[in-house]
Amino acid sequence: MKVIVTRKQMEAEAIASFELAAVDGAHLPPFSAGSHVDVRLPGGITRQYSLCNSPDETHRYLIAVLRDPQSRGGSLAMHDAVSEGSELEIGEPRNLFPLAHEAKRTVLLAGGIGITPVLCMAERLAQIGAPFELHYCSRSIEKTAFVQRIRSSSFSQNAHFYFDAGPETERFRAEKVLSGYSSGDHLYVCGPGGFMDFILASAKEHGWDETSLHREYFAAAPTAKEDDGSFEVQVSSTGMVLNVPADRSIVDVLSDAGIAVPVSCEQGICGTCVTRVIEGVPDHRDMFLTDAEHARNDQFTPCCSRACTPRLVLDL
Ligand code: FES
């Protein structure tokens, strides 16, 4: 879809929001809380951004982007090369981080820019009257987006802010938030990788069941390893066998052979490329599948994962 940036606004230090509308003014496809869109950026790269406006709105999508000089270029392109009036190409909203509406209680945890899908979830839960709490961690109030929107919301009494750079009393304490798990509770976390790993590990320590933990990563650490070797993949429908050299991904090799596996993030976070494995053991390098799904070894993400066995037979 072609969209136009109708508004660009700073929401906090280094965080800008972008309001997107259809170029022809048409209604935009619907979405649900937790959804994201793929945005094709100037320079040809594609990035995923969570939608953080109300799903009841059909005239606009709202995304927010942290300007991160360490990133691989997506956030800099959004901040520096996109302005009001810019036209962008985006994909239809997809939801890989949906709310479990049957939850008895929902705990929402956001780290920094991870607030974007989480805020949409909080507003949805407030709208349907579901019990929830929002815990929002950031470095300082200056770096915290959407403070006013949260403080003036109907759920402000359920929202808690924590600031790492503040005094001890303002910092997040996992045991306070994560103890008291009972069956039917669900936890959603989004933010930087280290924050999410800490929250998920703490939740497990406090007895949260793996199936009640939901996560959405923004960016993955590089997955290539120095001792990566070559291996083979076999396409089960045709029997074709391809060699995957140490320096290439499985999707690239398949693509060269005319077999297109749909991809989006190409770094193991979105799940678009998940493919069934019929034989062989994958070397999982994604952050999309759960530990239990990894252990089953019957599916994997060929955009970044590799093989532990000499050959993988793929359901393609
Ligand atoms: S393309 Fe996103 S996980 Fe593979």
Tab-separated table of C-alpha atoms and ligand atoms in Angstrom:
chain	number	residue	atom	x	y	z
A	1	MET	CA	0.000	0.000	0.000
A	2	LYS	CA	1.119	3.534	-0.703
A	3	VAL	CA	0.723	5.846	2.280
A	4	ILE	CA	1.605	9.435	2.977
A	5	VAL	CA	3.082	10.795	6.194
A	6	THR	CA	0.419	13.257	7.331
A	7	ARG	CA	2.142	14.124	10.590
A	8	LYS	CA	5.572	13.646	12.135
A	9	GLN	CA	5.992	14.623	15.747
A	10	MET	CA	8.602	14.198	18.480
A	11	GLU	CA	7.088	12.179	21.333
A	12	ALA	CA	10.181	12.114	23.548
A	13	GLU	CA	13.931	12.542	23.231
A	14	ALA	CA	14.905	10.691	20.000
A	15	ILE	CA	11.431	9.210	19.526
A	16	ALA	CA	9.258	10.450	16.666
A	17	SER	CA	5.764	9.346	15.774
A	18	PHE	CA	4.555	9.151	12.188
A	19	GLU	CA	0.918	9.288	11.213
A	20	LEU	CA	0.275	7.434	7.960
A	21	ALA	CA	-2.805	7.743	5.745
A	22	ALA	CA	-3.698	6.199	2.400
A	23	VAL	CA	-2.457	8.360	-0.471
A	24	ASP	CA	-5.951	8.354	-2.005
A	25	GLY	CA	-7.642	9.050	1.335
A	26	ALA	CA	-9.304	5.612	1.411
A	27	HIS	CA	-9.965	3.648	4.593
A	28	LEU	CA	-6.993	1.589	5.730
A	29	PRO	CA	-7.271	-2.161	6.349
A	30	PRO	CA	-8.309	-3.003	9.924
A	31	PHE	CA	-5.877	-4.206	12.583
A	32	SER	CA	-5.939	-5.515	16.133
A	33	ALA	CA	-3.887	-4.553	19.193
A	34	GLY	CA	-0.317	-5.861	18.868
A	35	SER	CA	-0.220	-5.593	15.056
A	36	HIS	CA	2.668	-4.208	13.059
A	37	VAL	CA	3.230	-3.093	9.487
A	38	ASP	CA	6.253	-3.614	7.271
A	39	VAL	CA	7.542	-0.244	6.086
A	40	ARG	CA	9.742	-0.011	2.977
A	41	LEU	CA	12.223	2.726	3.809
A	42	PRO	CA	14.217	5.079	1.648
A	43	GLY	CA	17.257	3.046	0.638
A	44	GLY	CA	15.219	-0.103	0.078
A	45	ILE	CA	15.313	-1.656	3.545
A	46	THR	CA	12.150	-2.981	5.193
A	47	ARG	CA	11.419	-2.630	8.885
A	48	GLN	CA	8.524	-3.629	11.099
A	49	TYR	CA	6.816	-1.013	13.240
A	50	SER	CA	3.984	-1.652	15.689
A	51	LEU	CA	0.773	0.279	15.310
A	52	CYS	CA	0.040	2.390	18.366
A	53	ASN	CA	-3.240	4.109	17.581
A	54	SER	CA	-6.702	2.758	18.302
A	55	PRO	CA	-7.764	-0.175	16.107
A	56	ASP	CA	-11.124	1.600	15.850
A	57	GLU	CA	-9.513	4.206	13.588
A	58	THR	CA	-9.531	3.478	9.873
A	59	HIS	CA	-8.216	6.804	8.559
A	60	ARG	CA	-4.677	6.478	9.884
A	61	TYR	CA	-1.951	4.266	11.274
A	62	LEU	CA	0.352	5.637	13.956
A	63	ILE	CA	3.886	4.287	14.441
A	64	ALA	CA	6.714	5.557	16.633
A	65	VAL	CA	10.410	5.124	15.980
A	66	LEU	CA	13.445	5.506	18.239
A	67	ARG	CA	16.415	7.135	16.544
A	68	ASP	CA	19.139	4.639	17.312
A	69	PRO	CA	22.570	5.447	15.835
A	70	GLN	CA	23.607	1.816	16.526
A	71	SER	CA	20.776	0.383	14.437
A	72	ARG	CA	21.245	-1.100	10.983
A	73	GLY	CA	19.867	2.001	9.300
A	74	GLY	CA	16.081	1.718	9.608
A	75	SER	CA	15.554	4.168	12.429
A	76	LEU	CA	17.964	6.709	10.983
A	77	ALA	CA	16.194	6.573	7.628
A	78	MET	CA	12.828	7.153	9.320
A	79	HIS	CA	14.111	10.090	11.350
A	80	ASP	CA	16.344	11.727	8.774
A	81	ALA	CA	14.823	10.934	5.381
A	82	VAL	CA	11.082	10.785	6.121
A	83	SER	CA	9.072	13.909	6.813
A	84	GLU	CA	5.504	15.155	6.527
A	85	GLY	CA	4.389	14.668	2.945
A	86	SER	CA	6.772	11.756	2.295
A	87	GLU	CA	5.218	8.775	0.579
A	88	LEU	CA	6.042	5.297	1.846
A	89	GLU	CA	5.150	1.792	0.854
A	90	ILE	CA	3.822	-0.408	3.651
A	91	GLY	CA	2.407	-3.912	3.976
A	92	GLU	CA	-0.993	-4.751	5.427
A	93	PRO	CA	-1.056	-5.014	9.227
A	94	ARG	CA	-0.137	-8.390	10.645
A	95	ASN	CA	-0.451	-9.519	14.219
A	96	LEU	CA	2.216	-11.836	15.617
A	97	PHE	CA	1.673	-10.532	19.137
A	98	PRO	CA	-2.056	-10.928	19.718
A	99	LEU	CA	-3.835	-10.544	23.033
A	100	ALA	CA	-5.347	-13.611	24.668
A	101	HIS	CA	-8.762	-12.160	25.377
A	102	GLU	CA	-9.658	-14.942	27.794
A	103	ALA	CA	-6.892	-13.893	30.242
A	104	LYS	CA	-7.938	-13.584	33.878
A	105	ARG	CA	-5.340	-10.893	34.392
A	106	THR	CA	-2.888	-9.311	31.961
A	107	VAL	CA	0.488	-7.838	32.856
A	108	LEU	CA	1.904	-5.565	30.159
A	109	LEU	CA	5.609	-4.719	30.273
A	110	ALA	CA	7.235	-2.191	27.981
A	111	GLY	CA	10.884	-1.197	27.777
A	112	GLY	CA	11.505	2.113	25.986
A	113	ILE	CA	10.148	2.149	22.459
A	114	GLY	CA	8.564	-1.250	23.217
A	115	ILE	CA	5.617	0.778	24.480
A	116	THR	CA	4.145	0.992	20.958
A	117	PRO	CA	2.303	-2.363	20.717
A	118	VAL	CA	1.830	-2.464	24.485
A	119	LEU	CA	0.031	0.880	24.591
A	120	CYS	CA	-2.401	-0.303	21.951
A	121	MET	CA	-3.001	-3.438	24.056
A	122	ALA	CA	-3.576	-1.386	27.214
A	123	GLU	CA	-6.167	0.756	25.461
A	124	ARG	CA	-7.913	-2.302	24.084
A	125	LEU	CA	-8.014	-4.025	27.489
A	126	ALA	CA	-9.333	-0.842	29.076
A	127	GLN	CA	-11.992	-0.620	26.380
A	128	ILE	CA	-13.284	-4.145	27.060
A	129	GLY	CA	-12.998	-3.780	30.833
A	130	ALA	CA	-10.420	-6.561	31.252
A	131	PRO	CA	-8.211	-6.519	34.370
A	132	PHE	CA	-4.647	-5.495	33.522
A	133	GLU	CA	-1.655	-3.502	34.636
A	134	LEU	CA	0.876	-1.623	32.539
A	135	HIS	CA	4.520	-1.375	33.637
A	136	TYR	CA	6.585	0.982	31.510
A	137	CYS	CA	10.367	1.126	32.016
A	138	SER	CA	12.641	3.693	30.438
A	139	ARG	CA	15.821	5.578	31.149
A	140	SER	CA	14.248	8.882	32.204
A	141	ILE	CA	11.027	10.820	31.790
A	142	GLU	CA	12.579	12.770	28.891
A	143	LYS	CA	13.083	9.535	26.969
A	144	THR	CA	9.566	8.257	27.668
A	145	ALA	CA	7.033	8.519	24.837
A	146	PHE	CA	3.264	8.910	25.275
A	147	VAL	CA	3.424	9.893	28.951
A	148	GLN	CA	0.566	12.375	28.577
A	149	ARG	CA	-1.562	9.927	26.637
A	150	ILE	CA	-1.166	7.353	29.403
A	151	ARG	CA	-1.577	9.770	32.307
A	152	SER	CA	-4.776	11.185	30.858
A	153	SER	CA	-6.197	7.770	29.919
A	154	SER	CA	-8.995	5.911	31.662
A	155	PHE	CA	-6.420	3.358	32.862
A	156	SER	CA	-3.888	5.773	34.337
A	157	GLN	CA	-4.352	4.190	37.770
A	158	ASN	CA	-3.177	0.837	36.292
A	159	ALA	CA	-0.064	2.364	34.685
A	160	HIS	CA	3.301	2.443	36.435
A	161	PHE	CA	6.399	4.255	35.172
A	162	TYR	CA	9.971	3.279	36.110
A	163	PHE	CA	13.152	5.219	35.357
A	164	ASP	CA	16.550	3.484	35.351
A	165	ALA	CA	18.422	6.745	35.683
A	166	GLY	CA	16.268	7.881	38.614
A	167	PRO	CA	16.626	7.195	42.313
A	168	GLU	CA	16.245	3.645	43.627
A	169	THR	CA	12.548	4.208	44.384
A	170	GLU	CA	11.798	4.884	40.702
A	171	ARG	CA	13.434	1.733	39.382
A	172	PHE	CA	11.679	-1.423	38.266
A	173	ARG	CA	11.657	-4.290	40.757
A	174	ALA	CA	10.875	-7.583	39.082
A	175	GLU	CA	9.841	-9.433	42.234
A	176	LYS	CA	7.221	-6.808	43.024
A	177	VAL	CA	5.596	-7.013	39.598
A	178	LEU	CA	6.138	-10.646	38.688
A	179	SER	CA	5.350	-12.483	41.912
A	180	GLY	CA	1.780	-13.610	42.450
A	181	TYR	CA	1.320	-15.505	39.172
A	182	SER	CA	-1.786	-17.602	38.979
A	183	SER	CA	-3.075	-19.791	36.180
A	184	GLY	CA	-4.909	-17.681	33.585
A	185	ASP	CA	-2.568	-14.708	33.941
A	186	HIS	CA	-0.829	-13.560	30.763
A	187	LEU	CA	2.295	-11.447	30.416
A	188	TYR	CA	3.286	-9.428	27.341
A	189	VAL	CA	6.707	-7.881	27.003
A	190	CYS	CA	8.229	-5.717	24.301
A	191	GLY	CA	11.447	-3.733	24.342
A	192	PRO	CA	15.202	-4.086	23.857
A	193	GLY	CA	16.544	-7.647	23.815
A	194	GLY	CA	18.316	-7.444	27.188
A	195	PHE	CA	15.211	-6.047	28.885
A	196	MET	CA	13.018	-8.769	27.448
A	197	ASP	CA	15.433	-11.558	28.347
A	198	PHE	CA	15.543	-10.225	31.914
A	199	ILE	CA	11.741	-10.006	32.196
A	200	LEU	CA	11.170	-13.457	30.731
A	201	ALA	CA	13.833	-15.081	32.925
A	202	SER	CA	12.449	-13.315	36.009
A	203	ALA	CA	8.901	-14.349	35.153
A	204	LYS	CA	9.966	-17.989	34.875
A	205	GLU	CA	11.774	-17.718	38.228
A	206	HIS	CA	8.545	-16.457	39.728
A	207	GLY	CA	6.605	-19.418	38.411
A	208	TRP	CA	5.051	-18.047	35.217
A	209	ASP	CA	4.153	-20.786	32.786
A	210	GLU	CA	5.932	-20.563	29.402
A	211	THR	CA	2.589	-20.595	27.575
A	212	SER	CA	1.494	-17.455	29.424
A	213	LEU	CA	4.534	-15.435	28.296
A	214	HIS	CA	4.250	-13.409	25.084
A	215	ARG	CA	7.032	-11.385	23.560
A	216	GLU	CA	7.826	-9.230	20.582
A	217	TYR	CA	11.411	-8.435	19.643
A	218	PHE	CA	12.308	-5.391	17.563
A	219	ALA	CA	15.771	-6.355	16.418
A	220	ALA	CA	17.984	-9.347	16.773
A	221	ALA	CA	21.687	-9.527	17.478
A	222	PRO	CA	23.656	-10.780	14.459
A	223	THR	CA	23.221	-14.532	14.200
A	224	ALA	CA	26.279	-15.517	12.118
A	225	LYS	CA	28.988	-17.382	14.041
A	226	GLU	CA	32.649	-17.680	13.211
A	227	ASP	CA	32.542	-21.464	13.022
A	228	ASP	CA	29.487	-21.622	10.752
A	229	GLY	CA	29.949	-24.362	8.181
A	230	SER	CA	28.155	-25.493	5.048
A	231	PHE	CA	25.317	-28.034	4.942
A	232	GLU	CA	22.616	-29.224	2.550
A	233	VAL	CA	18.931	-28.556	2.294
A	234	GLN	CA	16.610	-30.809	0.377
A	235	VAL	CA	13.298	-29.603	-1.073
A	236	SER	CA	10.900	-32.431	-0.247
A	237	SER	CA	8.450	-31.827	-3.125
A	238	THR	CA	11.085	-32.163	-5.859
A	239	GLY	CA	14.002	-33.894	-4.140
A	240	MET	CA	16.304	-31.039	-5.184
A	241	VAL	CA	19.384	-30.812	-2.940
A	242	LEU	CA	21.156	-27.481	-2.464
A	243	ASN	CA	24.397	-26.654	-0.727
A	244	VAL	CA	24.239	-23.791	1.777
A	245	PRO	CA	27.726	-22.289	2.130
A	246	ALA	CA	28.920	-20.874	5.446
A	247	ASP	CA	28.370	-17.272	4.404
A	248	ARG	CA	24.862	-17.533	2.945
A	249	SER	CA	21.393	-17.979	4.399
A	250	ILE	CA	19.054	-20.803	3.468
A	251	VAL	CA	16.464	-18.396	2.020
A	252	ASP	CA	19.103	-16.822	-0.218
A	253	VAL	CA	20.213	-20.210	-1.544
A	254	LEU	CA	16.600	-21.289	-2.088
A	255	SER	CA	15.826	-18.011	-3.816
A	256	ASP	CA	18.717	-18.506	-6.262
A	257	ALA	CA	17.204	-21.880	-7.107
A	258	GLY	CA	13.839	-20.257	-7.852
A	259	ILE	CA	12.173	-21.192	-4.562
A	260	ALA	CA	10.796	-18.125	-2.843
A	261	VAL	CA	10.220	-18.406	0.889
A	262	PRO	CA	8.276	-15.342	2.103
A	263	VAL	CA	10.438	-13.171	4.345
A	264	SER	CA	10.058	-9.891	6.146
A	265	CYS	CA	12.519	-9.144	8.975
A	266	GLU	CA	15.213	-11.618	7.784
A	267	GLN	CA	16.590	-11.729	11.322
A	268	GLY	CA	14.451	-14.293	13.098
A	269	ILE	CA	11.975	-12.055	14.854
A	270	CYS	CA	8.804	-11.933	12.770
A	271	GLY	CA	8.059	-15.579	11.929
A	272	THR	CA	7.128	-14.857	8.298
A	273	CYS	CA	9.524	-17.475	6.948
A	274	VAL	CA	8.684	-20.328	9.354
A	275	THR	CA	9.046	-23.583	7.429
A	276	ARG	CA	8.352	-27.170	8.414
A	277	VAL	CA	11.362	-29.469	8.828
A	278	ILE	CA	10.729	-33.066	7.788
A	279	GLU	CA	14.170	-34.514	8.514
A	280	GLY	CA	17.340	-33.279	10.170
A	281	VAL	CA	17.926	-30.993	13.149
A	282	PRO	CA	17.894	-27.227	12.694
A	283	ASP	CA	20.309	-24.926	14.475
A	284	HIS	CA	17.706	-22.417	15.675
A	285	ARG	CA	18.892	-18.808	15.674
A	286	ASP	CA	15.578	-16.980	15.849
A	287	MET	CA	13.746	-15.258	18.658
A	288	PHE	CA	10.313	-15.989	17.287
A	289	LEU	CA	9.709	-19.619	18.206
A	290	THR	CA	9.422	-20.589	21.856
A	291	ASP	CA	11.856	-22.896	23.657
A	292	ALA	CA	9.296	-25.702	23.429
A	293	GLU	CA	8.888	-25.148	19.684
A	294	HIS	CA	12.669	-25.154	19.236
A	295	ALA	CA	12.922	-28.429	21.135
A	296	ARG	CA	10.432	-30.099	18.772
A	297	ASN	CA	12.709	-29.319	15.797
A	298	ASP	CA	9.829	-29.713	13.356
A	299	GLN	CA	9.854	-26.108	12.146
A	300	PHE	CA	12.422	-23.329	11.911
A	301	THR	CA	13.191	-19.910	10.451
A	302	PRO	CA	15.360	-20.352	7.332
A	303	CYS	CA	16.099	-16.610	7.111
A	304	CYS	CA	18.675	-16.911	9.901
A	305	SER	CA	18.757	-20.464	11.264
A	306	ARG	CA	21.140	-23.135	10.068
A	307	ALA	CA	21.586	-26.896	10.512
A	308	CYS	CA	23.073	-29.113	13.216
A	309	THR	CA	22.909	-32.121	10.883
A	310	PRO	CA	24.543	-32.431	7.424
A	311	ARG	CA	21.157	-32.145	5.697
A	312	LEU	CA	17.716	-30.671	6.399
A	313	VAL	CA	14.709	-31.870	4.437
A	314	LEU	CA	12.233	-29.013	4.174
A	315	ASP	CA	8.512	-29.132	3.526
A	316	LEU	CA	8.717	-26.981	0.408
B	1	FES	S1	11.760	-13.464	7.930
B	1	FES	FE1	11.281	-12.863	9.937
B	1	FES	S2	11.745	-14.677	11.058
B	1	FES	FE2	12.420	-15.124	9.085
